CSV table of C-alpha atoms in Angstrom, one decimal:
chain,number,residue,atom,x,y,z
A,26,UNK,CA,-17.1,1.0,-11.4
A,27,UNK,CA,-19.3,-1.5,-10.1
A,28,UNK,CA,-17.3,-4.5,-11.3
A,29,UNK,CA,-15.4,-4.5,-8.7
A,30,UNK,CA,-18.2,-5.4,-6.4
A,31,UNK,CA,-19.2,-8.1,-8.5
A,32,UNK,CA,-16.3,-10.1,-9.1
A,33,UNK,CA,-16.2,-13.6,-7.7
A,34,UNK,CA,-14.4,-13.9,-4.4
A,35,UNK,CA,-11.4,-16.5,-4.4
A,36,UNK,CA,-8.4,-16.8,-2.5
A,37,UNK,CA,-4.7,-18.1,-3.0
A,38,UNK,CA,-4.7,-21.6,-2.6
A,39,UNK,CA,-1.9,-24.4,-3.3
A,40,UNK,CA,-1.5,-25.2,-6.8
A,41,UNK,CA,-1.6,-28.4,-8.4
A,42,UNK,CA,1.7,-30.6,-8.7
A,43,UNK,CA,4.0,-29.4,-11.4
A,44,UNK,CA,2.2,-25.8,-11.4
A,45,UNK,CA,5.3,-24.2,-10.3
A,46,UNK,CA,8.1,-23.1,-12.6
A,47,UNK,CA,10.5,-23.0,-9.4
A,48,UNK,CA,11.7,-19.6,-9.9
A,49,UNK,CA,10.7,-16.2,-8.0
A,50,UNK,CA,8.5,-13.5,-9.4
A,51,UNK,CA,8.8,-9.7,-8.8
A,52,UNK,CA,6.2,-9.4,-5.9
A,53,UNK,CA,5.1,-6.3,-4.8
A,54,UNK,CA,3.3,-5.3,-1.4
A,55,UNK,CA,1.0,-2.1,-1.8
A,56,UNK,CA,-0.6,-0.8,1.4
A,57,UNK,CA,-3.3,1.7,1.4
A,58,UNK,CA,-4.3,4.5,3.9
A,59,UNK,CA,-6.3,4.3,6.8
A,60,UNK,CA,-5.0,5.6,9.9
A,61,UNK,CA,-5.2,3.5,13.0
A,62,UNK,CA,-6.8,0.6,10.7
A,63,UNK,CA,-3.3,0.1,9.7
A,64,UNK,CA,-3.2,-2.4,12.3
A,65,UNK,CA,-5.0,-5.0,10.1
A,66,UNK,CA,-2.4,-4.4,7.5
A,67,UNK,CA,0.5,-5.2,10.2
A,68,UNK,CA,-1.5,-8.3,11.0
A,69,UNK,CA,-1.5,-9.6,7.4
A,70,UNK,CA,2.2,-8.6,7.0
A,71,UNK,CA,3.1,-10.3,10.2
A,72,UNK,CA,1.4,-13.6,9.1
A,73,UNK,CA,3.1,-13.6,5.7
A,74,UNK,CA,6.5,-13.0,7.5
A,75,UNK,CA,6.0,-16.0,9.9
A,76,UNK,CA,4.6,-18.4,7.0
A,77,UNK,CA,6.8,-17.3,4.2
A,78,UNK,CA,9.8,-15.2,4.8
A,79,UNK,CA,12.2,-18.1,4.6
A,80,UNK,CA,11.2,-18.6,0.9
A,81,UNK,CA,11.8,-15.1,0.0
A,82,UNK,CA,10.1,-11.6,0.3
A,83,UNK,CA,8.7,-8.5,-1.6
A,84,UNK,CA,10.9,-7.0,-4.2
A,85,UNK,CA,8.6,-3.9,-4.0
A,86,UNK,CA,7.2,-2.5,-1.1
A,87,UNK,CA,5.0,0.8,-1.2
A,88,UNK,CA,2.4,2.7,0.5
A,89,UNK,CA,0.3,5.8,1.1
A,90,UNK,CA,-0.9,7.7,4.2
A,91,UNK,CA,-0.7,4.9,6.9
A,92,UNK,CA,0.6,2.7,4.4
A,93,UNK,CA,3.5,4.9,4.1
A,94,UNK,CA,4.4,4.6,7.9
A,95,UNK,CA,4.1,0.8,7.6
A,96,UNK,CA,6.1,0.4,4.0
A,97,UNK,CA,9.8,1.1,5.2
A,98,UNK,CA,9.4,-1.3,8.1
A,99,UNK,CA,7.7,-3.8,5.9
A,100,UNK,CA,10.7,-3.5,3.6
A,101,UNK,CA,13.0,-4.0,6.3
A,102,UNK,CA,11.5,-7.4,7.3
A,103,UNK,CA,13.5,-8.5,4.1
A,104,UNK,CA,16.5,-7.8,5.4
A,105,UNK,CA,19.2,-9.5,7.8
A,106,UNK,CA,17.5,-11.5,10.8
A,107,UNK,CA,18.2,-8.9,13.5
A,108,UNK,CA,16.9,-5.8,11.3
A,109,UNK,CA,13.8,-7.8,10.3
A,110,UNK,CA,13.0,-8.7,14.0
A,111,UNK,CA,13.4,-5.1,15.0
A,112,UNK,CA,11.1,-4.0,12.1
A,113,UNK,CA,8.4,-6.6,13.0
A,114,UNK,CA,8.7,-5.8,16.7
A,115,UNK,CA,8.4,-1.7,15.7
A,116,UNK,CA,5.4,-2.6,13.6
A,117,UNK,CA,3.2,-4.6,16.1
A,118,UNK,CA,4.3,-2.4,18.9
A,119,UNK,CA,3.2,0.9,17.0
A,120,UNK,CA,0.1,-0.7,16.0
A,121,UNK,CA,-0.9,-2.2,19.2
A,122,UNK,CA,0.3,-0.3,21.9
A,123,UNK,CA,0.3,3.6,20.7
A,124,UNK,CA,-2.3,5.9,21.7
A,125,UNK,CA,-3.6,9.1,19.7
A,126,UNK,CA,-1.6,11.2,22.2
A,127,UNK,CA,1.5,9.3,20.7
A,128,UNK,CA,0.7,10.1,17.4
A,129,UNK,CA,-1.4,13.6,17.4
A,130,UNK,CA,-1.5,16.9,19.5
A,131,UNK,CA,-5.2,17.8,19.5
A,132,UNK,CA,-5.7,21.6,18.9
A,133,UNK,CA,-8.4,22.9,21.5
A,134,UNK,CA,-10.6,25.9,20.8
A,135,UNK,CA,-7.5,28.3,21.4
A,136,UNK,CA,-5.3,26.2,19.3
A,137,UNK,CA,-7.6,26.1,16.4
A,138,UNK,CA,-8.3,29.8,16.6
A,139,UNK,CA,-4.0,30.1,16.4
A,140,UNK,CA,-3.9,27.5,13.7
A,141,UNK,CA,-7.2,27.8,11.5
A,142,UNK,CA,-5.9,25.5,9.1
A,143,UNK,CA,-5.8,22.2,11.1
A,144,UNK,CA,-7.2,20.5,13.7
A,145,UNK,CA,-4.4,18.3,14.9
A,146,UNK,CA,-0.8,18.9,15.4
A,147,UNK,CA,1.7,16.1,14.0
A,148,UNK,CA,4.8,16.7,16.1
A,149,UNK,CA,4.4,13.4,18.0
A,150,UNK,CA,4.3,11.4,14.9
A,151,UNK,CA,7.1,13.0,13.7
A,152,UNK,CA,9.2,12.5,16.7
A,153,UNK,CA,8.0,9.0,16.5
A,154,UNK,CA,9.3,8.4,13.0
A,155,UNK,CA,12.5,9.9,13.8
A,156,UNK,CA,12.9,7.3,16.7
A,157,UNK,CA,12.0,4.4,15.0
A,158,UNK,CA,13.3,4.7,11.3
A,159,UNK,CA,17.1,4.4,12.6
A,160,UNK,CA,19.7,5.3,10.2
A,161,UNK,CA,20.7,1.4,10.0
A,162,UNK,CA,17.5,0.6,8.6
A,163,UNK,CA,17.4,3.7,5.9
A,164,UNK,CA,21.1,2.7,4.8
A,165,UNK,CA,19.9,-0.8,4.3
A,166,UNK,CA,16.8,0.3,2.2
A,167,UNK,CA,19.5,2.2,0.0
A,168,UNK,CA,21.3,-0.8,-0.7
A,169,UNK,CA,20.7,-3.2,-3.8
A,170,UNK,CA,19.8,-6.0,-1.6
A,171,UNK,CA,16.6,-4.2,-0.2
A,172,UNK,CA,13.2,-4.2,-1.9
A,173,UNK,CA,12.5,-1.0,-3.9
A,174,UNK,CA,10.5,0.9,-1.2
A,175,UNK,CA,8.5,3.9,-1.9
A,176,UNK,CA,6.0,6.4,-0.3
A,177,UNK,CA,3.2,8.7,-1.9
A,178,UNK,CA,2.4,12.3,-1.0
A,179,UNK,CA,0.5,15.1,-2.7
A,180,UNK,CA,2.4,18.3,-3.2
A,181,UNK,CA,-0.8,20.5,-2.6
A,182,UNK,CA,0.9,23.4,-4.4
A,183,UNK,CA,1.1,21.8,-7.8
A,184,UNK,CA,-1.6,19.2,-7.1
A,185,UNK,CA,0.6,16.4,-8.4
A,186,UNK,CA,1.4,13.2,-6.5
A,187,UNK,CA,5.1,12.5,-5.6
A,188,UNK,CA,6.6,9.0,-5.1
A,189,UNK,CA,9.7,8.8,-2.9
A,190,UNK,CA,12.3,6.1,-2.3
A,191,UNK,CA,15.4,5.8,-0.2
A,192,UNK,CA,17.2,5.2,-3.4
A,193,UNK,CA,16.3,8.2,-5.1
A,194,UNK,CA,19.1,10.8,-5.8
A,195,UNK,CA,19.6,13.1,-2.9
A,196,UNK,CA,17.1,11.7,-0.4
A,197,UNK,CA,18.7,11.2,2.7
A,198,UNK,CA,17.0,9.7,5.9
A,199,UNK,CA,15.4,13.0,6.9
A,200,UNK,CA,13.8,13.6,3.6
A,201,UNK,CA,12.3,10.3,3.3
A,202,UNK,CA,10.9,10.9,7.1
A,203,UNK,CA,9.4,14.0,6.1
A,204,UNK,CA,7.9,12.5,2.8
A,205,UNK,CA,6.7,9.6,5.0
A,206,UNK,CA,5.0,12.2,7.4
A,207,UNK,CA,3.4,14.2,4.4
A,208,UNK,CA,1.9,11.0,3.0
A,209,UNK,CA,0.2,10.4,6.4
A,210,UNK,CA,-0.9,14.0,6.9
A,211,UNK,CA,-4.6,14.0,6.4
A,212,UNK,CA,-5.7,17.5,4.9
A,213,UNK,CA,-7.5,19.7,7.5
A,214,UNK,CA,-7.8,16.9,10.2
A,215,UNK,CA,-3.7,17.6,10.6
A,216,UNK,CA,-1.2,19.9,9.9
A,217,UNK,CA,0.7,20.2,6.8
A,218,UNK,CA,4.2,18.9,6.0
A,219,UNK,CA,6.6,21.6,4.2
A,220,UNK,CA,9.0,20.0,1.6
A,221,UNK,CA,11.2,22.4,0.1
A,222,UNK,CA,9.0,25.0,0.9
A,223,UNK,CA,5.6,23.5,-0.3
A,224,UNK,CA,2.7,22.5,1.4
A,225,UNK,CA,2.3,18.7,1.4
A,226,UNK,CA,-0.3,16.5,2.6
A,227,UNK,CA,-1.7,12.7,2.4
A,228,UNK,CA,-0.7,10.8,-0.3
A,229,UNK,CA,-4.4,9.3,-0.4
A,230,UNK,CA,-5.6,12.4,-1.8
A,231,UNK,CA,-4.5,11.4,-5.4
A,232,UNK,CA,-3.2,7.6,-4.7
A,233,UNK,CA,-4.9,5.7,-1.7
A,234,UNK,CA,-3.6,2.4,-3.2
A,235,UNK,CA,-0.4,3.3,-5.1
A,236,UNK,CA,0.0,0.4,-7.3
A,237,UNK,CA,0.9,2.4,-10.4
A,238,UNK,CA,4.6,3.3,-9.0
A,239,UNK,CA,5.0,-0.5,-8.1
A,240,UNK,CA,4.1,-1.8,-11.8
A,241,UNK,CA,6.7,1.1,-13.1
A,242,UNK,CA,9.2,-0.4,-11.0
A,243,UNK,CA,8.5,-3.8,-12.6
A,244,UNK,CA,5.8,-5.8,-10.5
A,245,UNK,CA,4.8,-8.9,-12.0
A,246,UNK,CA,2.5,-9.9,-9.0
A,247,UNK,CA,0.9,-7.1,-6.5
A,248,UNK,CA,-0.6,-7.8,-3.2
A,249,UNK,CA,-2.4,-4.8,-2.4
A,250,UNK,CA,-3.7,-4.6,1.5
A,251,UNK,CA,-6.8,-2.6,1.9
A,252,UNK,CA,-8.2,-1.0,5.1
A,253,UNK,CA,-12.0,-1.1,4.5
A,254,UNK,CA,-14.4,-3.7,3.3
A,255,UNK,CA,-15.4,-4.0,-0.4
A,256,UNK,CA,-18.8,-2.2,0.1
A,257,UNK,CA,-19.1,0.9,1.8
A,258,UNK,CA,-21.2,0.6,4.8
A,259,UNK,CA,-24.2,3.2,5.8
A,260,UNK,CA,-23.2,5.7,8.2
A,261,UNK,CA,-24.1,5.0,11.9
A,262,UNK,CA,-24.0,8.4,13.0
A,263,UNK,CA,-26.2,11.6,12.3
A,264,UNK,CA,-23.5,13.5,10.8
A,265,UNK,CA,-24.2,16.6,12.4
A,266,UNK,CA,-20.7,17.5,14.0
A,267,UNK,CA,-17.9,18.9,12.0
A,268,UNK,CA,-15.7,15.9,12.8
A,269,UNK,CA,-18.1,13.1,11.6
A,270,UNK,CA,-18.4,15.1,8.5
A,271,UNK,CA,-14.8,15.4,7.7
A,272,UNK,CA,-14.3,11.7,8.6
A,273,UNK,CA,-17.2,10.6,6.3
A,274,UNK,CA,-16.0,12.9,3.5
A,275,UNK,CA,-12.3,11.3,3.5
A,276,UNK,CA,-13.8,7.9,3.6
A,277,UNK,CA,-16.3,8.5,0.4
A,278,UNK,CA,-13.2,10.2,-1.3
A,279,UNK,CA,-10.9,7.2,-0.5
A,280,UNK,CA,-13.3,4.6,-1.5
A,281,UNK,CA,-13.8,6.3,-4.8
A,282,UNK,CA,-9.8,6.9,-5.5
A,283,UNK,CA,-9.3,3.1,-4.5
A,284,UNK,CA,-12.0,1.8,-6.9
A,285,UNK,CA,-9.9,4.1,-9.7
A,286,UNK,CA,-6.5,2.7,-8.6
A,287,UNK,CA,-7.9,-1.1,-8.8
A,288,UNK,CA,-9.2,-0.3,-12.4
A,289,UNK,CA,-6.0,1.5,-13.5
A,290,UNK,CA,-4.0,-1.5,-12.6
A,291,UNK,CA,-6.5,-4.0,-13.8
A,292,UNK,CA,-6.3,-2.3,-17.4
A,293,UNK,CA,-2.5,-2.5,-17.3
A,294,UNK,CA,-2.7,-6.3,-16.6
A,295,UNK,CA,-4.9,-7.0,-19.1
A,296,UNK,CA,-3.1,-5.3,-21.8
A,297,UNK,CA,-0.1,-7.2,-20.7
A,298,UNK,CA,-1.8,-10.4,-21.1
A,299,UNK,CA,-3.2,-9.3,-24.4
A,300,UNK,CA,0.5,-8.3,-25.6
A,301,UNK,CA,1.7,-11.8,-24.5
A,302,UNK,CA,-1.3,-13.4,-26.2
A,303,UNK,CA,-0.5,-11.7,-29.3
A,304,UNK,CA,3.0,-12.5,-29.4
A,305,UNK,CA,2.2,-16.4,-28.7
A,306,UNK,CA,-0.4,-16.2,-31.6
A,307,UNK,CA,1.4,-14.3,-34.1
A,308,UNK,CA,4.7,-14.1,-33.2
A,309,UNK,CA,6.1,-17.4,-35.0
A,310,UNK,CA,9.4,-15.6,-36.1
A,311,UNK,CA,11.6,-13.3,-35.0
A,312,UNK,CA,10.7,-10.7,-37.3
A,313,UNK,CA,7.0,-10.9,-36.4
A,314,UNK,CA,8.0,-10.8,-32.7
A,315,UNK,CA,10.2,-7.7,-33.4
A,316,UNK,CA,7.2,-6.3,-35.3
A,317,UNK,CA,4.9,-6.7,-32.3
A,318,UNK,CA,7.2,-5.3,-29.7
A,319,UNK,CA,7.9,-2.4,-32.0
A,320,UNK,CA,4.3,-1.7,-32.3
A,321,UNK,CA,3.5,-2.3,-28.6
A,322,UNK,CA,6.4,0.2,-27.4
A,323,UNK,CA,5.2,3.0,-29.9
A,324,UNK,CA,4.7,6.4,-27.4
A,325,UNK,CA,0.8,6.3,-28.2
A,326,UNK,CA,0.7,2.6,-27.0
A,327,UNK,CA,3.5,2.1,-24.7
A,328,UNK,CA,1.7,2.9,-21.5
A,329,UNK,CA,-0.7,0.0,-22.0
A,330,UNK,CA,1.1,-2.3,-24.0
A,331,UNK,CA,4.8,-1.1,-23.7
A,332,UNK,CA,7.5,-4.0,-22.7
A,333,UNK,CA,7.9,-2.4,-19.3
A,334,UNK,CA,4.5,-3.0,-18.1
A,335,UNK,CA,5.1,-6.8,-16.9
A,336,UNK,CA,2.1,-7.1,-14.1
A,337,UNK,CA,0.8,-10.8,-14.4
A,338,UNK,CA,-1.9,-10.9,-11.7
A,339,UNK,CA,-3.2,-8.8,-8.8
A,340,UNK,CA,-4.2,-10.7,-5.5
A,341,UNK,CA,-7.5,-9.8,-4.3
A,342,UNK,CA,-9.5,-10.1,-1.0
A,343,UNK,CA,-6.5,-8.8,1.3
A,344,UNK,CA,-9.1,-6.5,3.2
A,345,UNK,CA,-11.3,-6.6,6.5
A,346,UNK,CA,-14.6,-8.1,6.0
A,347,UNK,CA,-16.3,-5.3,8.1
A,348,UNK,CA,-15.6,-1.9,9.1
A,349,UNK,CA,-13.3,-1.1,11.6
A,350,UNK,CA,-14.0,2.3,12.7
A,351,UNK,CA,-15.0,5.5,11.5
A,352,UNK,CA,-12.7,7.4,13.3
A,353,UNK,CA,-9.2,6.5,11.6
A,354,UNK,CA,-7.4,9.0,13.9
A,355,UNK,CA,-8.2,7.8,17.0
A,356,UNK,CA,-5.8,5.0,18.4
A,357,UNK,CA,-6.9,2.9,20.9
A,358,UNK,CA,-4.7,-0.2,21.6
A,359,UNK,CA,-7.2,-2.9,22.5
A,360,UNK,CA,-9.3,-2.0,19.3
A,361,UNK,CA,-6.0,-2.0,17.3
A,362,UNK,CA,-4.8,-5.3,18.7
A,363,UNK,CA,-8.2,-6.8,17.8
A,364,UNK,CA,-8.1,-5.4,14.3
A,365,UNK,CA,-4.5,-7.0,14.2
A,366,UNK,CA,-5.8,-10.3,14.6
A,367,UNK,CA,-8.3,-9.8,11.9
A,368,UNK,CA,-5.4,-9.3,9.6
A,369,UNK,CA,-3.7,-12.5,10.7
A,370,UNK,CA,-6.9,-14.4,10.1
A,371,UNK,CA,-7.5,-12.9,6.8
A,372,UNK,CA,-3.7,-13.7,5.7
A,373,UNK,CA,-4.5,-17.3,6.9
A,374,UNK,CA,-7.7,-17.6,4.8
A,375,UNK,CA,-5.9,-15.7,1.5
A,376,UNK,CA,-2.5,-16.9,1.7
A,377,UNK,CA,-2.4,-20.7,1.4
A,378,UNK,CA,0.3,-20.7,-1.3
A,379,UNK,CA,3.9,-19.0,-1.3
A,380,UNK,CA,3.2,-15.3,-2.9
A,381,UNK,CA,6.7,-15.2,-4.0
A,382,UNK,CA,6.9,-18.2,-6.5
A,383,UNK,CA,6.5,-18.0,-10.2
A,384,UNK,CA,3.9,-20.7,-11.4
A,385,UNK,CA,3.8,-21.9,-15.1
A,386,UNK,CA,-0.1,-21.6,-15.3
A,387,UNK,CA,-1.2,-18.8,-13.0
A,388,UNK,CA,-4.6,-18.9,-14.2
A,389,UNK,CA,-5.4,-22.3,-12.6
A,390,UNK,CA,-4.1,-20.8,-9.0
A,391,UNK,CA,-7.1,-20.5,-6.8
A,392,UNK,CA,-6.3,-16.8,-6.2
A,393,UNK,CA,-8.4,-14.2,-7.8
A,394,UNK,CA,-7.1,-11.5,-10.0
A,395,UNK,CA,-8.4,-8.3,-11.0
């Protein structure tokens, strides 16, 4: 686990002349959880849109928790100009102008006694989702022209993580919105969402940074946006209140889950690189290449070495340099506007080359892969 903290920090820089193959690559955007800190992710996405939208957009967009709230609009940024402008305006407005009361209904003491299994109601957030995710957006997300978009929530009855996409059979706008709401519902701090009669909560309980689904969808390059610094900071509060303990517990759990999500994706990336190297060294005939492919696709090896795993690199460093807040469920416009600016500045530092272009020698690029 500590290897994540020891990686040499590099950034995405312009490759040397002749380093590109001229084609596009399946680039996935994966956004982690973090509540109001999603303003940082919006800043990153806004800057990528402003600088590189003319050359392409993400083929895959997914998220968990607040990342799920952002994912659908981020995917629509790849759509027709009018829809894209609306999506960008919606993201900026929701993460710079909305207050806590626009997202949550705080339960007082009497409310808690009446509903002892959660501290905050989600009715305002549900209303906002139905208002902002228009049918026209959803219809476009179901089309073949749109990026593959998904959100991840946790079924608390089975303990399983569930990925839902607008393109899934039987998924309509209402079901996708409810899945998005479930993904953003932090246990205890927020009320549950019921899907098919089952209690469902935050996707971050099982998958804070849902890169696995992006890999399954054929991602070759992954751009993960994380909403906390690389090293967890020491708690500044005395942790004596239930609220402080609850938030600190969530932060610690999210930190550990993100590490595991990163490592899992890194192993798959290295396995894909090994398969490619094996074919390059030993696959000098069609028979040899076929034998290698058959071996890699055997059930016991396919999860790591199978031909469906094509991830080439995972961009590193798209995260804040310092902690934004301990209370991720307090939405303060002034702070969120600042965090959005932090995201824009981070994108300026990290993305100095087109993230949607295929390069013939990615190892010589300036970005750091996991």
